[in-house]
mmCIF file of C-alpha atoms in Angstrom:
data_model
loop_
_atom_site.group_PDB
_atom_site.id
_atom_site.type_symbol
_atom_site.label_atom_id
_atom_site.label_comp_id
_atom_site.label_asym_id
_atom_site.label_seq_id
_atom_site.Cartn_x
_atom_site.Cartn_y
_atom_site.Cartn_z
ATOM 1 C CA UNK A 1 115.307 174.086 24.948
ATOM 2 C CA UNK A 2 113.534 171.059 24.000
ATOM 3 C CA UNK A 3 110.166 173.386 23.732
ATOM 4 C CA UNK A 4 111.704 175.290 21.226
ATOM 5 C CA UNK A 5 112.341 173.330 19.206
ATOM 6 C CA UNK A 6 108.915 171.514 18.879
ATOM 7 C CA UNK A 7 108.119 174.912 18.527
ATOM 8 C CA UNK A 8 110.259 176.084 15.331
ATOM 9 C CA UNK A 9 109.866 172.477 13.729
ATOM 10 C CA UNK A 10 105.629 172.912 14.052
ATOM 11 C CA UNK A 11 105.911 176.647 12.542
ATOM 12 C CA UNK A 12 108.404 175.206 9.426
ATOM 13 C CA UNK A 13 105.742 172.478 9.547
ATOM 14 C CA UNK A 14 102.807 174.694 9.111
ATOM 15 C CA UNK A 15 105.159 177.071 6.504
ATOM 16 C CA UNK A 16 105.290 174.228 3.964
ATOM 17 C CA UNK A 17 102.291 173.171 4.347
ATOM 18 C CA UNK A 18 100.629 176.754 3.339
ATOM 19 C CA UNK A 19 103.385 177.176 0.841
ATOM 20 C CA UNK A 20 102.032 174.615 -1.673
ATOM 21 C CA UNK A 21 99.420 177.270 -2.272
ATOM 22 C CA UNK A 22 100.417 180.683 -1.979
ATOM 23 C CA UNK A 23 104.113 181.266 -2.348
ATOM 24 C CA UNK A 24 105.561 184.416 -0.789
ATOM 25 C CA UNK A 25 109.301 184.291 0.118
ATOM 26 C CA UNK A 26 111.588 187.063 1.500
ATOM 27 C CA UNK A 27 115.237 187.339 2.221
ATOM 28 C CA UNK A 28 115.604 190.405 4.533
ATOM 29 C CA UNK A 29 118.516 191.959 5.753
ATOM 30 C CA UNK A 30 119.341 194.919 8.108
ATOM 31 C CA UNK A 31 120.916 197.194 11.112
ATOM 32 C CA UNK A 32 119.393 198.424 14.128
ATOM 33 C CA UNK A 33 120.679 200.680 17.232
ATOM 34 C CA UNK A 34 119.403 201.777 20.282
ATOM 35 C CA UNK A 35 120.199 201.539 24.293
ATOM 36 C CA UNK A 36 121.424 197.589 24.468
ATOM 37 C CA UNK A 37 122.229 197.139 28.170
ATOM 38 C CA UNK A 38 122.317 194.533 30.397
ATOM 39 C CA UNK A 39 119.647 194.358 33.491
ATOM 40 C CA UNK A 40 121.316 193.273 37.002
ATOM 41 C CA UNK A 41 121.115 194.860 40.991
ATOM 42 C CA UNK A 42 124.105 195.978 42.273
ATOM 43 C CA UNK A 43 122.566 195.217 45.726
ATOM 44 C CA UNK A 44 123.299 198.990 47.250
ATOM 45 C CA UNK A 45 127.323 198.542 45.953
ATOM 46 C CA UNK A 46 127.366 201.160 43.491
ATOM 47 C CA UNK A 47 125.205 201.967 40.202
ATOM 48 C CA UNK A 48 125.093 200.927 36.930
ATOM 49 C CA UNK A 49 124.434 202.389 33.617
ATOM 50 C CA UNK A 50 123.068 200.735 30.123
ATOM 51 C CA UNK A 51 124.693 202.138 26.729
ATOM 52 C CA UNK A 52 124.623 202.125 23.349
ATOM 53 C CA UNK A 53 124.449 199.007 21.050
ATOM 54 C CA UNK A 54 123.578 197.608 17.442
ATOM 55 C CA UNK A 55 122.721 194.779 15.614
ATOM 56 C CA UNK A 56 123.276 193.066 12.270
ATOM 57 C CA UNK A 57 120.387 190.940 10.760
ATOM 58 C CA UNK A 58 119.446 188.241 7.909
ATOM 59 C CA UNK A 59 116.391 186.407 7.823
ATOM 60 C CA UNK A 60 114.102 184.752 6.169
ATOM 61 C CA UNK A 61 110.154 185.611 6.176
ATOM 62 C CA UNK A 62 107.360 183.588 4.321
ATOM 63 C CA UNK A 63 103.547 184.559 4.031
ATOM 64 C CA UNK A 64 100.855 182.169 4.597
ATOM 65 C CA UNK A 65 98.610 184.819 3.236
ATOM 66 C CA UNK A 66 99.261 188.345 2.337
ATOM 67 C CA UNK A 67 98.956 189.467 5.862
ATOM 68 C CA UNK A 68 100.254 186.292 8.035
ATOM 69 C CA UNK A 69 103.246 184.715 8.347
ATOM 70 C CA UNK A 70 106.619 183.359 10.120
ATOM 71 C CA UNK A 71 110.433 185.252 10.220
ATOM 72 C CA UNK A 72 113.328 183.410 11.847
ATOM 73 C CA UNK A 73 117.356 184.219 10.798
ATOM 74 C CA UNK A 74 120.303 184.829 12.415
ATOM 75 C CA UNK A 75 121.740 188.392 14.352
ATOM 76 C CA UNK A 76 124.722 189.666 15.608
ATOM 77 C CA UNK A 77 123.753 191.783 18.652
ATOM 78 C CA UNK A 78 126.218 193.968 20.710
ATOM 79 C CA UNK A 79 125.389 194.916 24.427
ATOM 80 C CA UNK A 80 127.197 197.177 26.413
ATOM 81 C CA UNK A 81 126.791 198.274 30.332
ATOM 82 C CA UNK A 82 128.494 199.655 33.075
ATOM 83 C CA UNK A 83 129.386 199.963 36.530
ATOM 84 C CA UNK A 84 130.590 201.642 39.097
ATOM 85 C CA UNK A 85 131.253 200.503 42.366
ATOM 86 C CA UNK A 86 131.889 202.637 45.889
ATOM 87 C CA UNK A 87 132.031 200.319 49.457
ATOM 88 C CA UNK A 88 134.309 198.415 51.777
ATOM 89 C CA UNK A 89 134.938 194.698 51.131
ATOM 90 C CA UNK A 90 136.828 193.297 54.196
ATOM 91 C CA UNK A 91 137.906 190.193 55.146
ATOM 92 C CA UNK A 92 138.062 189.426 58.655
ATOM 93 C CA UNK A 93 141.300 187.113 60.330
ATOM 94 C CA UNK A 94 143.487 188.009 57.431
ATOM 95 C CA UNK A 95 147.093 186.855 58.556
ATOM 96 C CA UNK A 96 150.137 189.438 57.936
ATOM 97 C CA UNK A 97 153.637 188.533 57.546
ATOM 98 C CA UNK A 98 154.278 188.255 61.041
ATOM 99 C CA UNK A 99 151.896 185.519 61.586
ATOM 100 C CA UNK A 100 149.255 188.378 63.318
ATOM 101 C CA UNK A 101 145.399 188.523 62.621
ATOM 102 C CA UNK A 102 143.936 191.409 61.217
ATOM 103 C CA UNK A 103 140.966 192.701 58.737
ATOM 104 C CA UNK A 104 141.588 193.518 55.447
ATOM 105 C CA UNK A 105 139.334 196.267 54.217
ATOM 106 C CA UNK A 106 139.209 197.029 50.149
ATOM 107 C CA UNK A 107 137.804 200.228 49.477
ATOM 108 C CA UNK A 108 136.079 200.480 46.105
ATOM 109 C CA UNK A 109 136.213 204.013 44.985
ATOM 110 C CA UNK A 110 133.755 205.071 42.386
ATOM 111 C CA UNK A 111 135.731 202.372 39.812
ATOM 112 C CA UNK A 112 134.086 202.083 36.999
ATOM 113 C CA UNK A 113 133.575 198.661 34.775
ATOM 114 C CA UNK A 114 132.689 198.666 31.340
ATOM 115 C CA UNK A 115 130.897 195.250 29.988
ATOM 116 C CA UNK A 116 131.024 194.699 26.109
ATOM 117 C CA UNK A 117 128.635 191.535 25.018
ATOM 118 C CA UNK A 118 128.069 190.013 21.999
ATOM 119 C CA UNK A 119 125.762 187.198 20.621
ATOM 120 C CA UNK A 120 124.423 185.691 17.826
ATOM 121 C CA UNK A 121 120.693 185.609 18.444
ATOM 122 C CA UNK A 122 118.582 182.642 16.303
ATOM 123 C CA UNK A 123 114.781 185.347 16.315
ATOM 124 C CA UNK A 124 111.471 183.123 15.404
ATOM 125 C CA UNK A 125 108.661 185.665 14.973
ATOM 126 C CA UNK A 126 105.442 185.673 13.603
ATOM 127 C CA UNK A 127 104.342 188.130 11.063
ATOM 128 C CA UNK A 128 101.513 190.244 10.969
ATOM 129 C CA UNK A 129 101.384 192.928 7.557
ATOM 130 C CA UNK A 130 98.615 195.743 7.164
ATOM 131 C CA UNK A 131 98.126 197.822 3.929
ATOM 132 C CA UNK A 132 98.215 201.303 4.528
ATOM 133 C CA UNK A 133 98.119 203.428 1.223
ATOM 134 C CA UNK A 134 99.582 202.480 -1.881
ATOM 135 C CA UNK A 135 103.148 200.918 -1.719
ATOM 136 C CA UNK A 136 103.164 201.488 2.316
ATOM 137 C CA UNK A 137 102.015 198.837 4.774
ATOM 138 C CA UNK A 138 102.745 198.138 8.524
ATOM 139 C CA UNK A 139 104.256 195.233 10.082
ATOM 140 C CA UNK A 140 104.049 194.039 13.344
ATOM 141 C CA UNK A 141 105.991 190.864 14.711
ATOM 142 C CA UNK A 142 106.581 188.979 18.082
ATOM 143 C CA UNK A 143 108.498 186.139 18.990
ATOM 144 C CA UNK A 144 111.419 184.783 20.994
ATOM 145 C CA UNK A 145 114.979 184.057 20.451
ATOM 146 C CA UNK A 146 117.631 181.720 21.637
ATOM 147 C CA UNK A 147 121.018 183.885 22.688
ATOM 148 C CA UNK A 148 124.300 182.507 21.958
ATOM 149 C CA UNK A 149 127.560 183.940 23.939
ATOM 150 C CA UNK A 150 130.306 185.286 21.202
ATOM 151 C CA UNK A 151 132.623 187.013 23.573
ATOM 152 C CA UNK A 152 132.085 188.540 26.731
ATOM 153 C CA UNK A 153 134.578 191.124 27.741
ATOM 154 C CA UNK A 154 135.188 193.596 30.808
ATOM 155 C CA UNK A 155 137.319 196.620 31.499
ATOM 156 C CA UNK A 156 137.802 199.288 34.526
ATOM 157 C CA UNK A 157 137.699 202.745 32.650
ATOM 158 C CA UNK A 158 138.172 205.093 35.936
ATOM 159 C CA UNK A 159 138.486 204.936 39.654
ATOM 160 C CA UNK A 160 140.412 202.682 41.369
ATOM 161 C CA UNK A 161 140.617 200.608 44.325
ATOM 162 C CA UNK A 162 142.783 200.796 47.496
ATOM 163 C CA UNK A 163 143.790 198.115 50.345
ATOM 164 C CA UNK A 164 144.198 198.794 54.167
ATOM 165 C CA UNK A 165 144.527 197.098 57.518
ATOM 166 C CA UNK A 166 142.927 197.422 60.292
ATOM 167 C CA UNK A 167 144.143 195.813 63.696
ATOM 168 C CA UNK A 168 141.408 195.713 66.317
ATOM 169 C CA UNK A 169 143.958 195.289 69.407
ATOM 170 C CA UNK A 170 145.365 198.404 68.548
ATOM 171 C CA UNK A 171 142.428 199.967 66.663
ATOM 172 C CA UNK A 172 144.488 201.438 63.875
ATOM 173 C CA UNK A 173 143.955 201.371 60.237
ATOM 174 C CA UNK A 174 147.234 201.081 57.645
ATOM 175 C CA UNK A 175 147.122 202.259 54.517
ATOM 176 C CA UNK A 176 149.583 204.099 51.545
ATOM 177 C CA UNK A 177 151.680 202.818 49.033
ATOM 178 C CA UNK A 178 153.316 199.981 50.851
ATOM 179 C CA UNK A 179 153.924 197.439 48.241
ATOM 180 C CA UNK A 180 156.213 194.954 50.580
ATOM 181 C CA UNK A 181 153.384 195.198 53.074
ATOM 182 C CA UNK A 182 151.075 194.348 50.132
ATOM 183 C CA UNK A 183 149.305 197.599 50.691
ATOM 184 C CA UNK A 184 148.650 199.363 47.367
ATOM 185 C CA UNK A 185 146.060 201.528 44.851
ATOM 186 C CA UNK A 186 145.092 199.754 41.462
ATOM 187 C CA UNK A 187 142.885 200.847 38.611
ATOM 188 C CA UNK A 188 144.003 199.071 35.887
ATOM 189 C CA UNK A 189 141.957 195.677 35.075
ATOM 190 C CA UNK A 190 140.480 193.899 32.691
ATOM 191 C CA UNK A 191 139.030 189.923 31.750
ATOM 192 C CA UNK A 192 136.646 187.842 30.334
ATOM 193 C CA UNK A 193 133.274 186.457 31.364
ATOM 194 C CA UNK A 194 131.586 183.044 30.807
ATOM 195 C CA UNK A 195 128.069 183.215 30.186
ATOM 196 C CA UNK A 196 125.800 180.936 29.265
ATOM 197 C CA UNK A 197 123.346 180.894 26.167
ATOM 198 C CA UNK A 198 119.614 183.064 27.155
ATOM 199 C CA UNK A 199 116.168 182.360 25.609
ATOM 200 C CA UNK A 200 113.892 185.782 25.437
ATOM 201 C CA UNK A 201 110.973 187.542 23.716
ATOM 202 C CA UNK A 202 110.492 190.173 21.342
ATOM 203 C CA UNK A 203 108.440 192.320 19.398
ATOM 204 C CA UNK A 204 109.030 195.114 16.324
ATOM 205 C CA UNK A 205 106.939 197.370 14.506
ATOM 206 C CA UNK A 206 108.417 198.317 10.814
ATOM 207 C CA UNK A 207 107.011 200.317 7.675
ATOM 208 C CA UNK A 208 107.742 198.841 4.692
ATOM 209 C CA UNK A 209 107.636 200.561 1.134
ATOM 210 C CA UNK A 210 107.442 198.695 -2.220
ATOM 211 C CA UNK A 211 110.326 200.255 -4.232
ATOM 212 C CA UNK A 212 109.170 197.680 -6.967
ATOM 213 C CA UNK A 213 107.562 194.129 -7.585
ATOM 214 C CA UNK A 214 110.806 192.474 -5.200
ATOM 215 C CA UNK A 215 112.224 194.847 -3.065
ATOM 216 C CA UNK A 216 110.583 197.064 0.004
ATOM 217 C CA UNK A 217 112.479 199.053 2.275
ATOM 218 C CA UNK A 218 112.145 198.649 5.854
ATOM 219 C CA UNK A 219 112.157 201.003 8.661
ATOM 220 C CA UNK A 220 110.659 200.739 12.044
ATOM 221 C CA UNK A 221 111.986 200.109 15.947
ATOM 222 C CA UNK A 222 112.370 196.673 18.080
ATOM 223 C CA UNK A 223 112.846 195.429 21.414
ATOM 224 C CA UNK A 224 113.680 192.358 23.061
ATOM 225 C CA UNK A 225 114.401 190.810 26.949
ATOM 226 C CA UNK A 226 115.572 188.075 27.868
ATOM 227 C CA UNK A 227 113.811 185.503 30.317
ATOM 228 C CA UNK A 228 116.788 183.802 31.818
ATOM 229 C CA UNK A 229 120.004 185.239 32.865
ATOM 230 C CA UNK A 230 123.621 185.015 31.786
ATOM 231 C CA UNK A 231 124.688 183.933 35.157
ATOM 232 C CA UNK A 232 124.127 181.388 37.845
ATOM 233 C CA UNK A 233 125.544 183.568 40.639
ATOM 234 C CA UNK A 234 128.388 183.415 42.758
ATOM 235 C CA UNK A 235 129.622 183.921 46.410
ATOM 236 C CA UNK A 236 133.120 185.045 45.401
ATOM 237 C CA UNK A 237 134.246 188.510 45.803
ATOM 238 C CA UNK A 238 134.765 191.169 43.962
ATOM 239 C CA UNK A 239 138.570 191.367 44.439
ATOM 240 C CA UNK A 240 140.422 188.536 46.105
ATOM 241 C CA UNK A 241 143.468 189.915 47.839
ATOM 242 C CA UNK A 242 145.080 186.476 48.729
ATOM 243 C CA UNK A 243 145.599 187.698 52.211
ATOM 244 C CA UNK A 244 144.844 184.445 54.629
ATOM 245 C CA UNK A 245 148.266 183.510 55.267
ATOM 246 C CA UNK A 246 151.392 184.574 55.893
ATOM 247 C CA UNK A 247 153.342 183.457 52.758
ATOM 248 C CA UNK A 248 150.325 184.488 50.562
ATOM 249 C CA UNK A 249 149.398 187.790 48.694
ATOM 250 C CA UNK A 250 151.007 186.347 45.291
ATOM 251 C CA UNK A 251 147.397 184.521 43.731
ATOM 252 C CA UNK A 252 145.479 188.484 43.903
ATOM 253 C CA UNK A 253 142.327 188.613 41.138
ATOM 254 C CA UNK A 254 139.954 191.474 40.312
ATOM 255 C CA UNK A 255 136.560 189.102 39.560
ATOM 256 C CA UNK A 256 134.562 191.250 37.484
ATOM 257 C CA UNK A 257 131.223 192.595 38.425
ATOM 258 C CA UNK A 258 129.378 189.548 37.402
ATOM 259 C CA UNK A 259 131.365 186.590 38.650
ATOM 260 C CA UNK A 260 131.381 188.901 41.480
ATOM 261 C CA UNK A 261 128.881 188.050 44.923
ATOM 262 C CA UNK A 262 127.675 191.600 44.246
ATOM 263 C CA UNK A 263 124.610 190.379 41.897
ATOM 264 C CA UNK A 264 123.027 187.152 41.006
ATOM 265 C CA UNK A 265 121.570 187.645 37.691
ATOM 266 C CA UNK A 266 122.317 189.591 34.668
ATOM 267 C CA UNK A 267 119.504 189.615 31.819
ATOM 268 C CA UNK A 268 120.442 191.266 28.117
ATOM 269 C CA UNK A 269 117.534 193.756 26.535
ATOM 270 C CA UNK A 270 117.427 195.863 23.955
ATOM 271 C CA UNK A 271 114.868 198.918 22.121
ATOM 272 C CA UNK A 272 116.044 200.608 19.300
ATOM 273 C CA UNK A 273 115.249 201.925 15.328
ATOM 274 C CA UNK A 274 115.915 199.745 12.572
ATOM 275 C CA UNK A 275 116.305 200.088 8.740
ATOM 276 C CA UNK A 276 116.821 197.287 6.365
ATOM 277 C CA UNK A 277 116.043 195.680 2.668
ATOM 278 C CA UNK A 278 113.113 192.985 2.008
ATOM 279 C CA UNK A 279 113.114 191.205 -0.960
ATOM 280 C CA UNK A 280 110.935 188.944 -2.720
ATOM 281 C CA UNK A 281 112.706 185.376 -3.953
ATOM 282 C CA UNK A 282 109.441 184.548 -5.460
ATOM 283 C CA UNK A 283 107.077 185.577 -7.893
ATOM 284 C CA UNK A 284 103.842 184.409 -9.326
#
């Protein structure tokens, strides 16, 4: 953290410096879409699938020179992903209600998670613009960006998951709607997640055309990754069934995929098209 910012305060350094002489100033603002998933192993416990997100953006872009220069701002970004898990999770020397041993067994089947994300995301970019033909020219930018956790939300869609016992002694497996023997099908669950803040890269490619002297209008695509992930891991299971004593079976929790044992690290990116305003605060 402390490298970025010696890193932003040199590039504001270096913009006020060059600013005493040539004076180009832009406020910018702008949407983009695209496939804004989320990039984690489920370890051989089911799949997962990226979706659809968007972005909001306003920034601020100064020119050293008519082709050089710095971009930082501020974006809301949306990230969405899912999963869908299909195994057995048991837990051996469970304890039933008469005080015997058994393993509990939770079969995952095909239940599906759906993880909504968002952050505001601080971009600092530098700027690279190339005339094309009149009014048209081509920018290319490439940076990083420090994440910041908004709210972080999960929710099973479809599937469900059952719970059995199986006794080894008398090598039989229980199982059915047997809620006093705390064996039972659930689909229905939903929670929060607590990530922490992610530093990435990024890069974009945009057209811009000169409607006048102030104001171009933007088009072009963007991606971005980032380097460090949301979570630190976690041995804790999937589901926790509350099942090692006797008088238990009341403190049952559905985890969530990511503060879940199933995967270790979970890394936002996104690549999508974006359209937007530039316009000139300055003029000569």
């Amino acid at each position: 953290m402390k490298k970025i910012i010696i890193i932003t305060l040199i590039l504001m350094f270096a913009s006020n410096l060059y600013s005493q002489s040539v004076k180009q100033d832009f406020l910018t603002f702008g949407f983009g879409a695209g496939v804004h998933g989320l990039s984690y192993n489920l370890n051989g416990y089911g799949d997962k699938k990226s979706n659809m997100g968007y972005k909001f953006q306003i920034g601020y872009k100064h020119l050293f020179t008519p082709k050089i220069g710095i971009a930082t701002g501020l974006e809301f970004v949306n990230y969405n992903s899912s999963a869908t898990t299909n195994f057995v999770q048991p837990i051996e020397r469970a304890v039933d209600e008469d005080n015997k041993n058994y393993t509990h067994r939770t079969y995952f089947n095909d239940l599906e998670e759906n993880q909504k994300i968002n952050q505001l995301a601080i971009p600092v970019e530098i700027v690279y613009v190339v005339d094309l033909v009149s009014k048209l020219s081509l920018q290319i930018d490439a940076g990083f960006y420090v994440g910041i956790p908004v709210s972080n939300t999960f929710k099973t869609a479809s599937g469900n998951l059952e719970t059995r016992r199986f006794y080894y002694e008398q090598n039989l497996e229980i199982y059915g709607d047997y809620s006093q023997h705390h064996l039972y099908t659930k689909s229905d669950f939903k929670g929060e997640y607590d990530f922490k803040p992610t530093f990435g890269g990024l890069f974009g490619t945009q057209f811009l055309y000169s409607v006048d002297e102030r104001l171009k209008l933007c088009a072009g695509f963007y991606g971005s990754l980032s380097f460090s992930s949301l979570v630190n891991g976690t041995d804790a299971l999937l589901y926790n069934p509350d099942c090692m004593a006797r008088d238990a079976y009341s403190d049952t929790k559905y985890n969530g995929v990511f503060n879940s044992n199933l995967t270790k690290k979970v890394n936002p990116f996104a690549v999508g098209f974006y359209i937007g305003l530039c316009y000139r605060i300055n003029m000569p």
